Coordinates of C-alpha atoms in Angstrom, one line a residue:
V1 CA 34.6 116.9 -64.3
L2 CA 31.7 118.8 -63.0
G3 CA 33.3 122.4 -64.0
Y4 CA 35.9 124.8 -63.1
L5 CA 36.2 127.3 -60.4
Y6 CA 38.3 130.2 -60.8
I7 CA 39.4 132.6 -57.6
K8 CA 40.9 135.5 -58.1
I9 CA 42.6 137.0 -55.4
D10 CA 44.4 140.6 -54.7
A11 CA 48.3 140.0 -54.1
A12 CA 48.6 143.7 -53.2
A13 CA 47.5 143.3 -49.6
I14 CA 49.5 140.2 -49.3
V15 CA 52.8 141.7 -50.3
H16 CA 51.9 144.8 -47.9
E17 CA 51.6 142.7 -45.1
K18 CA 54.5 140.7 -45.9
R19 CA 56.4 143.9 -45.8
N20 CA 54.8 144.8 -42.5
I21 CA 55.8 141.4 -41.0
I22 CA 59.6 142.1 -42.3
L23 CA 59.5 145.5 -40.6
L24 CA 58.1 144.2 -37.5
F25 CA 60.8 141.6 -37.4
L26 CA 63.5 143.6 -37.8
L27 CA 62.2 146.5 -35.3
G28 CA 62.0 143.4 -33.0
S29 CA 65.6 142.1 -33.9
L30 CA 66.9 145.4 -33.5
L31 CA 65.1 146.2 -30.1
A32 CA 66.4 142.6 -28.9
I33 CA 69.7 143.5 -29.8
F34 CA 69.6 146.8 -28.0
L35 CA 68.0 145.4 -25.0
T36 CA 70.7 142.5 -24.8
T37 CA 73.6 145.1 -25.6
L38 CA 72.2 147.3 -22.7
I39 CA 71.8 144.2 -20.2
E40 CA 75.4 143.0 -21.1
A41 CA 76.9 146.7 -20.8
F42 CA 75.2 146.8 -17.4
Y43 CA 76.5 143.4 -16.5
I44 CA 80.2 144.3 -17.7
H45 CA 79.9 147.3 -16.0
R46 CA 78.6 146.2 -12.7
L47 CA 81.1 143.1 -12.6
F48 CA 84.1 144.5 -14.5
V49 CA 84.7 148.1 -14.7
P50 CA 85.0 148.8 -10.7
R51 CA 87.5 145.9 -10.5
I52 CA 89.3 147.2 -13.4
R53 CA 89.2 150.5 -12.0
S54 CA 90.5 149.3 -8.6
I55 CA 93.3 147.6 -10.2
S56 CA 94.0 151.0 -12.1
K57 CA 93.8 152.9 -9.0
V58 CA 96.1 150.5 -6.9
L59 CA 99.0 150.5 -9.8
K60 CA 98.9 154.3 -10.1
K61 CA 99.3 154.6 -6.2
A62 CA 102.3 151.8 -6.8
E63 CA 103.7 153.8 -9.5
K64 CA 103.9 156.8 -6.7
G65 CA 105.5 154.3 -4.6
E66 CA 102.4 153.4 -2.3
L67 CA 103.1 149.8 -2.4
S68 CA 100.8 149.0 0.6
A69 CA 97.5 149.6 -1.1
R70 CA 95.9 146.3 -2.4
V71 CA 93.1 145.4 -4.9
S72 CA 90.0 144.1 -3.3
V73 CA 88.6 140.8 -4.7
F74 CA 84.5 140.5 -5.3
G75 CA 82.4 139.1 -7.8
S76 CA 82.4 135.3 -9.0
E77 CA 86.2 133.6 -9.4
D78 CA 86.7 134.8 -13.1
E79 CA 89.7 135.5 -15.0
L80 CA 89.6 139.2 -13.9
N81 CA 89.8 138.1 -10.2
A82 CA 92.4 135.8 -11.2
L83 CA 94.4 138.6 -12.5
I84 CA 93.6 140.8 -9.4
H85 CA 95.3 138.1 -7.1
L86 CA 98.4 138.2 -9.5
V87 CA 98.4 142.0 -9.3
N88 CA 98.4 141.6 -5.5
R89 CA 101.1 139.0 -5.1
M90 CA 103.1 141.3 -7.6
L91 CA 102.8 144.6 -5.2
T92 CA 103.6 142.2 -2.1
T93 CA 106.9 140.9 -3.9
V94 CA 107.9 144.2 -5.0
S95 CA 107.3 145.6 -1.5
E96 CA 109.4 143.1 0.1
T97 CA 111.9 143.2 -2.5
I98 CA 112.3 147.0 -2.0
A99 CA 112.4 146.6 1.8
T100 CA 115.2 144.3 1.4
L101 CA 116.6 146.5 -1.1
T102 CA 116.1 149.4 1.4
D103 CA 117.8 147.5 4.3
T104 CA 120.6 146.4 2.0
Q105 CA 121.1 150.1 0.9
I106 CA 121.0 151.1 4.5
A107 CA 123.6 148.5 5.4
L108 CA 125.7 149.5 2.5
K109 CA 125.7 153.2 3.6
A110 CA 126.5 152.2 6.9
S111 CA 129.4 150.4 5.8
E112 CA 130.4 152.8 3.5
E113 CA 130.4 155.4 6.3
R114 CA 132.2 152.9 8.7
F115 CA 134.9 152.4 5.9
R116 CA 135.2 155.9 5.6
E117 CA 135.6 156.6 9.1
L118 CA 138.1 153.8 9.9
S119 CA 139.9 155.1 6.3
D120 CA 140.3 158.9 7.8
L121 CA 141.4 157.5 11.2
L122 CA 144.5 155.8 9.5
P123 CA 147.8 157.1 9.9
E124 CA 148.4 156.3 6.1
G125 CA 147.1 157.6 3.0
V126 CA 144.7 155.6 1.1
F127 CA 143.5 156.2 -2.4
E128 CA 141.8 154.8 -5.4
L129 CA 142.6 155.6 -9.1
D130 CA 140.3 154.8 -12.4
L131 CA 142.0 153.3 -15.2
K132 CA 143.4 156.6 -16.7
G133 CA 145.2 157.1 -13.2
F134 CA 142.7 159.7 -11.9
F135 CA 141.4 160.0 -8.3
T136 CA 138.3 158.4 -7.3
Y137 CA 138.7 158.3 -3.5
A138 CA 141.3 159.7 -1.1
N139 CA 141.2 159.3 2.8
L140 CA 141.8 162.4 5.0
Q141 CA 145.3 161.6 6.0
F142 CA 146.1 161.5 2.0
C143 CA 144.6 164.9 1.8
N144 CA 146.4 166.3 4.5
E145 CA 149.8 164.8 3.2
F146 CA 149.5 166.4 0.0
Q147 CA 147.8 169.5 1.1
Y148 CA 144.6 169.2 -1.3
S149 CA 141.2 168.8 -0.5
R150 CA 139.1 165.7 -1.7
E151 CA 137.2 168.1 -4.2
E152 CA 140.4 169.3 -5.6
L153 CA 141.9 165.6 -5.9
Y154 CA 138.7 164.4 -7.6
Q155 CA 138.5 167.2 -10.3
K156 CA 140.7 165.1 -12.6
L157 CA 143.8 165.5 -10.7
H158 CA 146.3 162.6 -12.0
F159 CA 148.4 160.9 -9.5
T160 CA 151.7 161.7 -11.4
D161 CA 150.7 165.8 -10.4
L162 CA 151.6 164.5 -6.9
L163 CA 155.1 163.4 -7.8
I164 CA 158.2 165.2 -9.1
E165 CA 159.2 165.3 -12.8
E166 CA 162.2 162.6 -12.5
E167 CA 159.4 159.9 -11.0
I168 CA 156.6 160.4 -13.8
E169 CA 158.1 157.7 -16.1
R170 CA 158.6 155.1 -13.6
S171 CA 155.3 155.6 -11.6
S172 CA 153.4 155.5 -15.2
Q173 CA 155.1 152.0 -16.0
N174 CA 154.5 150.6 -12.5
F175 CA 151.0 151.9 -12.8
K176 CA 150.4 149.8 -15.9
D177 CA 152.0 146.8 -14.5
R178 CA 149.8 146.7 -11.4
L179 CA 146.4 147.0 -13.7
E180 CA 147.9 143.9 -15.4
S181 CA 148.3 142.2 -12.0
R182 CA 152.1 142.2 -12.3
R183 CA 152.5 143.9 -8.9
N184 CA 155.7 145.7 -7.7
V185 CA 154.4 145.4 -4.2
F186 CA 156.3 148.4 -2.7
S187 CA 157.5 151.4 -4.6
E188 CA 159.5 154.3 -3.1
Y189 CA 158.8 157.6 -4.9
Q190 CA 159.9 161.3 -4.3
A191 CA 156.5 163.2 -3.8
Q192 CA 155.4 166.7 -4.1
R193 CA 152.8 168.5 -2.0
Q194 CA 150.5 171.6 -3.5
D195 CA 153.2 174.1 -1.9
G196 CA 156.1 172.5 -3.8
S197 CA 157.7 170.5 -0.8
V198 CA 159.1 167.5 -1.6
F199 CA 159.1 164.2 0.5
P200 CA 159.8 160.8 0.4
V201 CA 157.1 158.0 0.1
M202 CA 156.2 154.3 -0.2
V203 CA 153.5 153.2 -2.2
N204 CA 151.7 149.8 -2.1
A205 CA 148.7 149.4 -4.6
A206 CA 146.7 146.7 -6.7
S207 CA 144.3 146.4 -9.2
I208 CA 140.7 146.9 -8.4
D209 CA 139.1 143.5 -10.0
Q210 CA 135.1 143.3 -10.7
Q211 CA 133.9 140.4 -12.5
G212 CA 137.3 139.6 -13.8
E213 CA 138.5 142.9 -15.1
S214 CA 140.4 145.7 -13.7
T215 CA 138.6 148.9 -13.0
G216 CA 141.3 150.9 -11.3
L217 CA 144.0 150.9 -8.8
R218 CA 143.8 150.6 -4.9
G219 CA 146.6 151.5 -2.5
I220 CA 148.1 153.4 0.5
V221 CA 150.8 155.8 0.7
V222 CA 153.3 155.8 3.5
N223 CA 155.3 159.2 4.6
L224 CA 159.0 158.1 4.9
T225 CA 160.6 161.1 6.3
E226 CA 160.1 159.9 9.9
K227 CA 161.3 156.4 9.0
N228 CA 164.4 157.8 7.4
R229 CA 164.9 159.9 10.4
I230 CA 165.0 157.2 12.5
L231 CA 167.3 155.1 10.4
K232 CA 169.7 158.1 10.2
Q233 CA 169.6 157.9 14.2
L234 CA 170.3 154.4 14.2
W235 CA 173.3 154.7 11.8
Q236 CA 174.5 157.6 13.9
T237 CA 174.0 155.3 17.0
Q238 CA 175.8 152.7 15.7
K239 CA 178.6 154.9 14.3
M240 CA 178.7 156.4 18.0
E241 CA 178.6 152.8 19.6
S242 CA 181.8 151.8 17.2
I243 CA 183.9 155.0 18.1
G244 CA 183.2 153.9 21.8
R245 CA 184.6 150.7 21.4
L246 CA 187.5 151.9 19.3
S247 CA 188.2 154.7 21.9
A248 CA 188.1 152.1 24.4
S249 CA 190.8 149.8 22.9
V250 CA 192.8 153.1 22.2
A251 CA 192.7 154.0 26.0
H252 CA 193.7 150.2 26.8
E253 CA 196.5 150.4 24.4
F254 CA 197.6 153.6 26.1
G255 CA 197.2 152.0 29.4
N256 CA 199.6 149.1 28.8
P257 CA 202.8 151.4 28.0
L258 CA 201.7 153.6 30.8
V259 CA 202.2 150.8 33.5
G260 CA 205.8 150.2 31.9
I261 CA 206.9 153.7 32.2
N262 CA 205.5 153.9 35.6
W263 CA 207.6 150.9 36.9
L264 CA 210.5 152.2 34.8
L265 CA 210.5 155.5 36.9
M266 CA 209.8 153.6 40.2
D267 CA 213.0 151.4 39.4
I268 CA 215.1 154.4 38.4
Q269 CA 213.9 156.5 41.7
S270 CA 215.1 153.3 43.8
I271 CA 218.6 153.8 42.9
P272 CA 220.9 154.8 45.5
N273 CA 222.9 157.9 45.6
L274 CA 220.7 159.3 43.0
D275 CA 220.9 163.2 42.5
E276 CA 218.0 165.0 44.6
S277 CA 216.9 167.2 41.5
K278 CA 216.5 164.0 39.5
R279 CA 214.6 162.1 42.1
E280 CA 212.1 165.0 42.3
L281 CA 211.6 165.1 38.6
I282 CA 211.0 161.1 38.6
A283 CA 208.5 162.0 41.4
V284 CA 206.9 164.2 39.1
G285 CA 206.7 162.0 36.6
L286 CA 205.2 159.0 38.7
N287 CA 202.7 161.6 39.6
E288 CA 201.7 162.7 35.8
C289 CA 201.6 158.7 35.5
Q290 CA 199.2 158.3 38.2
K291 CA 197.0 161.2 36.8
M292 CA 197.1 159.6 33.3
R293 CA 196.3 156.2 35.1
N294 CA 193.2 157.9 36.5
L295 CA 192.0 159.3 33.5
I296 CA 192.2 156.2 31.5
T297 CA 190.3 154.3 34.2
N298 CA 187.6 157.1 34.1
F299 CA 187.7 157.1 30.5
Q300 CA 186.9 153.5 30.2
A301 CA 184.2 153.3 32.6
F302 CA 182.5 156.2 30.6
V303 CA 182.7 154.3 27.3
Q304 CA 181.7 151.1 28.5
P305 CA 178.1 149.7 27.9
S306 CA 175.7 150.8 30.7
S307 CA 174.7 148.1 33.3
D308 CA 171.5 149.7 34.1
E309 CA 172.0 148.7 37.6
K310 CA 171.0 151.5 40.1
T311 CA 173.3 152.0 43.2
D312 CA 173.4 154.5 46.2
Y313 CA 176.2 157.2 45.0
D314 CA 177.4 160.6 45.9
I315 CA 176.9 163.1 43.2
N316 CA 179.7 165.1 44.0
R317 CA 181.9 162.5 43.3
I318 CA 180.8 162.2 39.8
I319 CA 181.4 165.8 39.3
T320 CA 184.8 165.7 40.8
D321 CA 186.0 162.9 38.5
I322 CA 184.6 164.6 35.3
L323 CA 186.1 167.7 36.4
L324 CA 189.4 165.7 36.5
L325 CA 188.9 163.9 33.1
Y326 CA 188.5 167.0 31.4
R327 CA 190.8 169.2 33.2
N328 CA 193.3 169.7 30.5
Y329 CA 190.7 170.2 28.0
I330 CA 189.2 172.9 30.1
E331 CA 192.4 174.8 30.8
S332 CA 193.2 174.8 27.0
K333 CA 189.9 176.5 26.4
N334 CA 190.9 179.3 29.2
V335 CA 187.7 178.5 31.1
E336 CA 187.2 179.2 34.7
I337 CA 185.4 176.7 36.4
E338 CA 183.8 177.6 39.7
T339 CA 182.1 174.8 42.0
D340 CA 179.8 175.2 44.9
C341 CA 178.9 171.5 45.9
H342 CA 177.1 170.7 49.2
Q343 CA 179.2 168.9 51.3
N344 CA 176.3 166.8 53.0
L345 CA 174.3 165.7 50.0
P346 CA 172.2 162.4 50.5
R347 CA 173.4 159.5 48.5
I348 CA 170.8 158.7 45.6
K349 CA 170.1 155.8 43.5
I350 CA 171.2 156.2 40.0
V351 CA 172.8 154.5 37.1
K352 CA 176.2 156.1 37.5
D353 CA 177.8 155.9 34.2
Q354 CA 174.2 157.3 32.7
I355 CA 174.2 160.4 35.1
H356 CA 178.0 160.6 34.2
Q357 CA 177.4 160.9 30.5
V358 CA 174.5 163.3 31.2
L359 CA 176.5 165.8 33.0
V360 CA 179.6 165.5 30.5
N361 CA 177.2 166.3 27.6
I362 CA 175.9 169.5 29.5
L363 CA 179.6 170.4 30.3
M364 CA 180.6 170.2 26.8
N365 CA 177.7 171.8 25.2
A366 CA 178.4 174.7 28.1
L367 CA 182.3 174.8 26.9
D368 CA 181.1 175.1 23.4
A369 CA 178.5 178.0 23.8
L370 CA 181.0 180.5 25.9
D371 CA 181.8 183.7 24.7
E372 CA 184.9 185.1 23.8
D373 CA 184.9 187.5 26.6
K374 CA 183.0 185.9 29.9
R375 CA 184.4 182.3 29.9
K376 CA 183.2 181.1 33.3
I377 CA 181.0 178.0 34.2
S378 CA 179.5 177.6 37.6
I379 CA 178.7 174.0 38.8
S380 CA 176.5 173.9 42.1
T381 CA 174.8 171.0 43.9
L382 CA 172.2 171.2 46.9
P383 CA 169.5 169.0 48.3
K384 CA 166.0 169.7 48.4
D385 CA 162.8 167.7 49.5
N386 CA 164.7 164.5 49.5
Q387 CA 166.1 165.2 46.2
V388 CA 169.7 166.4 44.8
I389 CA 169.6 169.5 42.4
V390 CA 172.6 170.0 40.2
V391 CA 172.8 173.4 38.4
I392 CA 175.2 174.0 35.6
E393 CA 175.4 177.7 34.4
D394 CA 177.5 179.3 31.8
T395 CA 178.1 182.6 30.4
G396 CA 177.4 181.7 26.7
C397 CA 174.9 182.7 24.1
G398 CA 171.8 180.1 25.3
I399 CA 169.7 178.1 23.1
E400 CA 167.6 180.0 20.4
A401 CA 164.0 179.9 21.1
E402 CA 163.1 178.0 18.1
N403 CA 165.4 175.0 19.2
L404 CA 164.2 174.6 22.5
E405 CA 161.5 172.1 21.0
H406 CA 164.4 169.9 19.7
I407 CA 166.4 169.7 22.8
F408 CA 165.6 166.2 23.8
E409 CA 165.6 164.9 20.0
P410 CA 168.5 162.8 19.8
F411 CA 171.0 163.6 17.3
F412 CA 169.8 167.1 16.7
S413 CA 172.7 169.6 16.5
T414 CA 173.2 173.2 15.7
K415 CA 177.0 172.4 15.5
P416 CA 178.8 171.7 12.3
E417 CA 178.6 168.2 11.3
V418 CA 182.2 167.2 12.0
E419 CA 181.7 168.6 15.6
G420 CA 178.4 167.9 17.1
T421 CA 176.4 164.7 17.2
G422 CA 173.5 165.8 18.9
M423 CA 173.8 163.4 22.0
G424 CA 173.9 166.4 24.4

C-alpha cells in the first residue's frame, strides 16, 4: 500500500445533467409521437377519408332513390376497397331488384286494369266481400243493377243491405257455409235496389283462399227477371200448343158425327114422294153441314203445326177463308166487315198457315178494340212494287203510346188474363 487517494466529486451537476437528459428524452418522445400521429392522420385522411366520404355520398343518393351512382375504387386493395366493392354490388343488386319489382308492378297494374275492364264488360254482377260480409269490390254491372256507386258500396255496405228482410237469415247462413268451403253453389234470393224495387237474383260465390286461410268471398249475381219472363213465355207457349192439339182433336170429333148427319140427310132427301117443303128443309140442312165441314177443315188447317214451306198463294183467298171461318162470330159481335180486295193480285211466296195466323190475330184484336157506337172493320189489299199490301182498319180505340214498344213482345197483353194471350 503506497497510500490512499481521495477524490471528491460534486453530484449536483450530475443530477442536473440527468434531469436535462430525461426532459430532452420526454420532449423527443412527445415530438416523435406527434409527428407519427400527424403522419398517420395524413395517411388515413389521404387513403381512407375520401373513400369513406364517397361511400357515404353514394349511400345518401341511394337513400333518395338514385341507384345508378357507384363508389369509385382507388388506392391499394385493402379492406376498405373490399367494402366499396360490396357496396357497389349491393347497389347493383338493389337496382336490379327494384327494376324487376317495377316491371312486376307495371304488369300487375296492367293485369288489374285488364281485369277491371273485362269485369265491367260482363253482363253479370261481380263482387267480393271481406270476412264480415262488407263489399271490397263490385263491377260496373253490379253497381248499375243495384243503383249504388262503388264508393257507396265500399263505405261499409253489408251484403244483407241488398236483400229483402225475409232473405237475411238464409243468406247469412249460406255466407258462413261458403267461407268454410261448404259450397251451396247456386242460391236464389229476392234482391232490393236502392230505390226499393225488388227483383229475383241468382248468386254463385266461393271462398277466397290465401295461404290456406279464407279472406272473404267472391262471386257473381245474375238478374233472373228476363230468365223468368222467358220461362213464363215458354210455359204459355206449351199451354197454347196443348190447347191447339186439344182443339184439333175436338174438331175431329165434331167432324165424324157431321159426316153421319150429312149422309142421313142425303138418304132422307132421296126418299120418293117426299114433301117439297121438307125437301127444301133437308137441302138447307145439307148446306149447313157443308158449311160446318168447311169450318172444321179451315180450323184444322189453322191449328196444325206449320210446315215452314213457302208456296205461291193468293192472299185474297186466305182473307176469304178467315171471314168464312169467323163469320158467325163476327155477326154475333154486330160488326160490319167491309172488303176491298184487288182482283188481280200477284201470287206471293208465303207460308200459308203463318200468314193465316197473323191475319186472324189482327182481326181478333180489331174486333176486341171496337167502340160501342162505331163497329166497322175495313179489309183491303193492293199491289205495289211487286209486293202485296194488306190493310186492316178498325174504328176502335187504337194502341196506347206507352204500349207501342211492346207490340212485338210475345204474350204481352192488355186484356184480362182469361181473355188475352198476347199472341196478337
